[in-house]
Amino acid sequence: MSTQAVHVDLEQPPRRKAKFIRTVKKYWMFYLMMLPALLVLLLNNYIPMFGIIIAFKNINYTDGILGSPWSGFSNFKYLFMTSDSWVITRNTLLYNSGFIILNLIFPLAFAIMLNEIKNRFLAKMHQTVMFLPYFLSMIVISYLTYAFLSDTNGFFNKTLLPMLNIDPVNWYFTKEVWPYILSMVNTWKSMGYYTVIYMAAIIGIDEEYYEAATIDGASKFKQIFTITIPLLTPIITIMTLLQIGRIFNADFGLFFQVPRESGVLFPVTNVIDTYVYRTFITVGDIGLSSAAGLIQSVVGFTLVFLSNWIVRRIDSDNALF
Amino acid sequence: MRKNKRASYVAAIILTIALIVTACGGNNTKNTGENTSNNKEQTSTNTESKQNNNTEVVTDSELKPYKLSIVYPGPPQKDEALIEEELNKLLTERINATIDLMPIDWGSWDEKVNLMIASREEVDIIFTAQWNGHAMNVGKGAFLELNDLIEQYGQGVLDSQDPAFLEGAKINGKNYGVPTTKELAASGGVVYRKDITDELGIDMTEIKTIEDLDAVYAKVKEAHPELTPLYISSTDNTFNSHFFGNYDFLGDATIPGAIFKDGNDTTVVPIETTDRWLETTRLTHEFFKKGYINADAATSQVSSADAWKAGIVFSAIESLKPGKDEEVAAAAGLSGKLGQIELTNKTIATSETAGSMLGISSTSQDPERAMMFINLLHTDKEVNNLINFGIKDVHYTLNGEIMSKTDRTGDYSPGHAWMFGNQFLNYLWDTEDPEKWEKFKEFNTGAIKSPALGFVFDSEPVKNEVGALANVIKQYQVAIDRGVVNVDDVLDEYIAALKAAGLDTVIAEKQTQFDAFLAGQ
Amino acid sequence: MSAETEKAIHISNPKNRLPKLATFGIHTMFTIYSLLCIIPLILVIMVSISDETAIVRSGYSFWPSEFSLDAYQFLFKDATAIVRAYGISIAVTLIGTITSMIIIALYAYPISRRDFPHAKFFTFFVFFTMLFNGGLVPWYLVYVQLLDLKNTMLALIVPLLVAAFFVLITRTFFQTTIPQAILESANMDGAGELTIFFKIVLPLSLPVLATVALFQTLTYWNDWFLSLVFITKEANISIQYLMYKTMLNIQYLANNSTAAAAIRAAGGEFKFPSESVRMAMVIVGIGPIVFAYPFFQKYFVKGLTVGAVKG
């Protein structure tokens, strides 16, 4: 695993150009293999990226994107104007940090445990069922949460709480509970998804490691911590890094649909994406949303760079780039 | 280190390529932009030459065949192709044109139209309305200025329409859309279960204000606990809706700052500081506390229309016009059981005059023809009813001016008569009041004109503030308007939040623009 | 064969088993969690066969007071549209998933090779697209003006072909599960990179390929946005969009109350399907894909890869 790091570059740099050519000559097949994806990335992602300038423009359709007048940083102003700026930044960061942790611990634990279920049929069934929530769109999930939490007809207020002799709760007006509700919904929805990824990784582990450990008399529990998790570190690292890159981008559906736009909950449900969306429906200016998107990207980029640097210091094999 | 440098070389190369390609793409867009502006010049010279030959009547033979495309919101219909075919026959005869109907679902309307406009797609006619970002799209150059075209090819519009419509749909003194001829005034009131009031012996003609409703609701709640006396969902109208409070928001009702439609004062104020708003809001909260309003008003997405259907509603707030009760009743299967009662003055404001328009896209290749078509929608009964209701004896049967349903009515019932031309040309369904259009015309007279009729606020200079305000308003307004929270508990906090988000700047900008408009009058 | 090997391992090593109590605990926990996942879906099904009036009166319920199949009858009144949309979705999903799996693997392999000097750059090249984008309008312009793909099936396939997230996941899998020694010895034997890739790397990577294929299948099947943006002809939309657009209509009016009020005041009418129909739409939309899941599952059975390595 760690031996491959010894490679190339022992020779001195006579001429970079020559070296470059030599690399290309040696690995020409690799370039060919990458070509289809490179083309798609170029068309689908890199060419449209010129649109980033929209954030600095006052867009006018007759002049086109390039012809529209520049507006400096004026499209960014609304993001920093009020105390909401602090609220949405805090919410976005806290929720996403929480989600990164939850999406690591639970799916990883589930994948390890699923792997221990020796009854194939049950294991398959659990895995299939766990995946079901992923098929539901956030709008449908918002209907479902409403079925549980609605003031008048919700299961909690109509059936469960009376049974326990508790007074009905005005869920959509009680902001204290929402960080938990949203975290639960998010984990519930994505559990199956992440579990599959970790499952695939665990399956890739060579059985011989475990055999050897068993012979050494290591308990199952010990095997998990000394074999499974260390061998999963690369995939755990990459998943975490990728999520850190999007730490400033909140799951719009989750924060917009599920709390049903209940204003009282805004202090705990308003995130950057919902804030920008509300602005956009009123103002309709793509410059404003572009500006927000650019900030999200830059912050995500910076954080990934930092995290990646840290990872590289620890074990360069696990770094993203 | 070395490797990084090499990588950066490659990055630079690729970036250059990307830039070159981008620049080409950019040039393309620019070129198309130039092309269209060239076209515009050409067409305007065409217009001039035609103006020179003004004495000559434009006859069909002079016109080259042209395919008009018309984009409007609404669910696509199964028999759309049939209607196009029939329309083509009529239009070829009248203006030598054929037509491409391009309905877009409401759910994707904003997105698709924005992309269409941004990509300079060549279409001719686009539905637009003051509440649907008309002023913004005009500002971005999406629509052609129409005054000359209307003069020349839209005489039918001028002849058949109350001038208040075009007057009230102007932006900076110019028209960029032709309003639909329909009801001009609006008033606020409630639609209620007439069968219940009859049963309980309540005389609704006595009800003049919101306060008067209290006694009615008390009786209904007692006698019919299964009914919600006043049903409001999170998406329904409230007593604070602009038509109810007669607030003229000078354009988009989601941007704070209004004047009263039924007053003379031209000072722009945030409605949250007016007595009218505060009284109404307190009253609504009273109603809520007394259990007249459904407890889930702030979060329910079951609209009053669906709630009517389920038979759990005694009354709902509506913007009224003649026959609104029957309109609601027909949709809910409660025909004959509903009544309506007006609780406010009738007023005319830009929200009504510019509430439904057809604009001509700045990418249209033949704006004259587009205007001719709009003119036909305003004057030609055959064309108008065909596009709205389908083919006679297929989608409806006609008896005089009265339509009856057939088995195939469902294959073409777009429900968009309010978008196209002159509604007074529409045939009426046999379930409707045969006097409907007479009553509409009557309703249109004697309404109070808002001092701001014809003015639309341009939010561009304060878009950052407007954007921040949108969030504050969403946070407080829904619950306050439905009486779910006590306004006196949160008002200070609400106003402080509004001010922090730039309320004063927006109000001042609105006032400045409005004053300039008034000075120009 | 592989299952037997596995069995053999466990029989020969009775220690390599969890204590009974722990097994019981795991089973109980999974059963509870599975219920948590399946109950909401049952609710969706139940609502779809409920009587509409009952829903508005008393909300959703697991056992409707009145059953009714009206919702499905309403949906399948226009069965041709549904069948056609299914056809498009199936075609797009099949072509899209296979193509994208190949393209992703082809890209992920070179950047997984530590001896390839430009690996880091190309990793970064794909990662960058996860973070930065130019927004909807420029992207739309590329597809409509540069490539002229409006109203084509390609427009439903191309944008989702390279999922950066899975490129990077796949790369990591290649790095961790493919023994470097095998690659080196193959290289010594003079095998070309392409041969190595197809003969050694791919067979060793079935779990990850299945993961990518599974998620890409879902992505393609669940996508409604591309239909919304690129397809103007009602006949060419995917099943998800056909089903989902009703929800979008409802959401539009729920989120634009001023617009809703204005439309209503102007005389526009909304003929929205009832809640039972909305739920029936969910079922029609996800039905087939739920059944596709077990198909991928066989690649997640432990032992398969072990057998492959040894064989």
PDB file of C-alpha atoms in Angstrom, chain C residues 67 75 126 150 180 196 227 279-280:
ATOM      1  CA  PHE C  67     -59.885   3.462  -0.142  1.00  0.00           C
ATOM      2  CA  LEU C  75     -52.813   9.099 -13.995  1.00  0.00           C
ATOM      3  CA  VAL C 126     -11.746  17.154 -12.224  1.00  0.00           C
ATOM      4  CA  LYS C 150     -31.870  21.454 -27.411  1.00  0.00           C
ATOM      5  CA  GLN C 180       0.709  -2.388  -7.132  1.00  0.00           C
ATOM      6  CA  ILE C 196      -3.754  -4.082 -17.978  1.00  0.00           C
ATOM      7  CA  SER C 227     -35.845  17.670 -19.133  1.00  0.00           C
ATOM      8  CA  MET C 279     -48.276  10.323  -4.044  1.00  0.00           C
ATOM      9  CA  ALA C 280     -49.349   8.014  -6.851  1.00  0.00           C
TER      10      ALA C 280
END
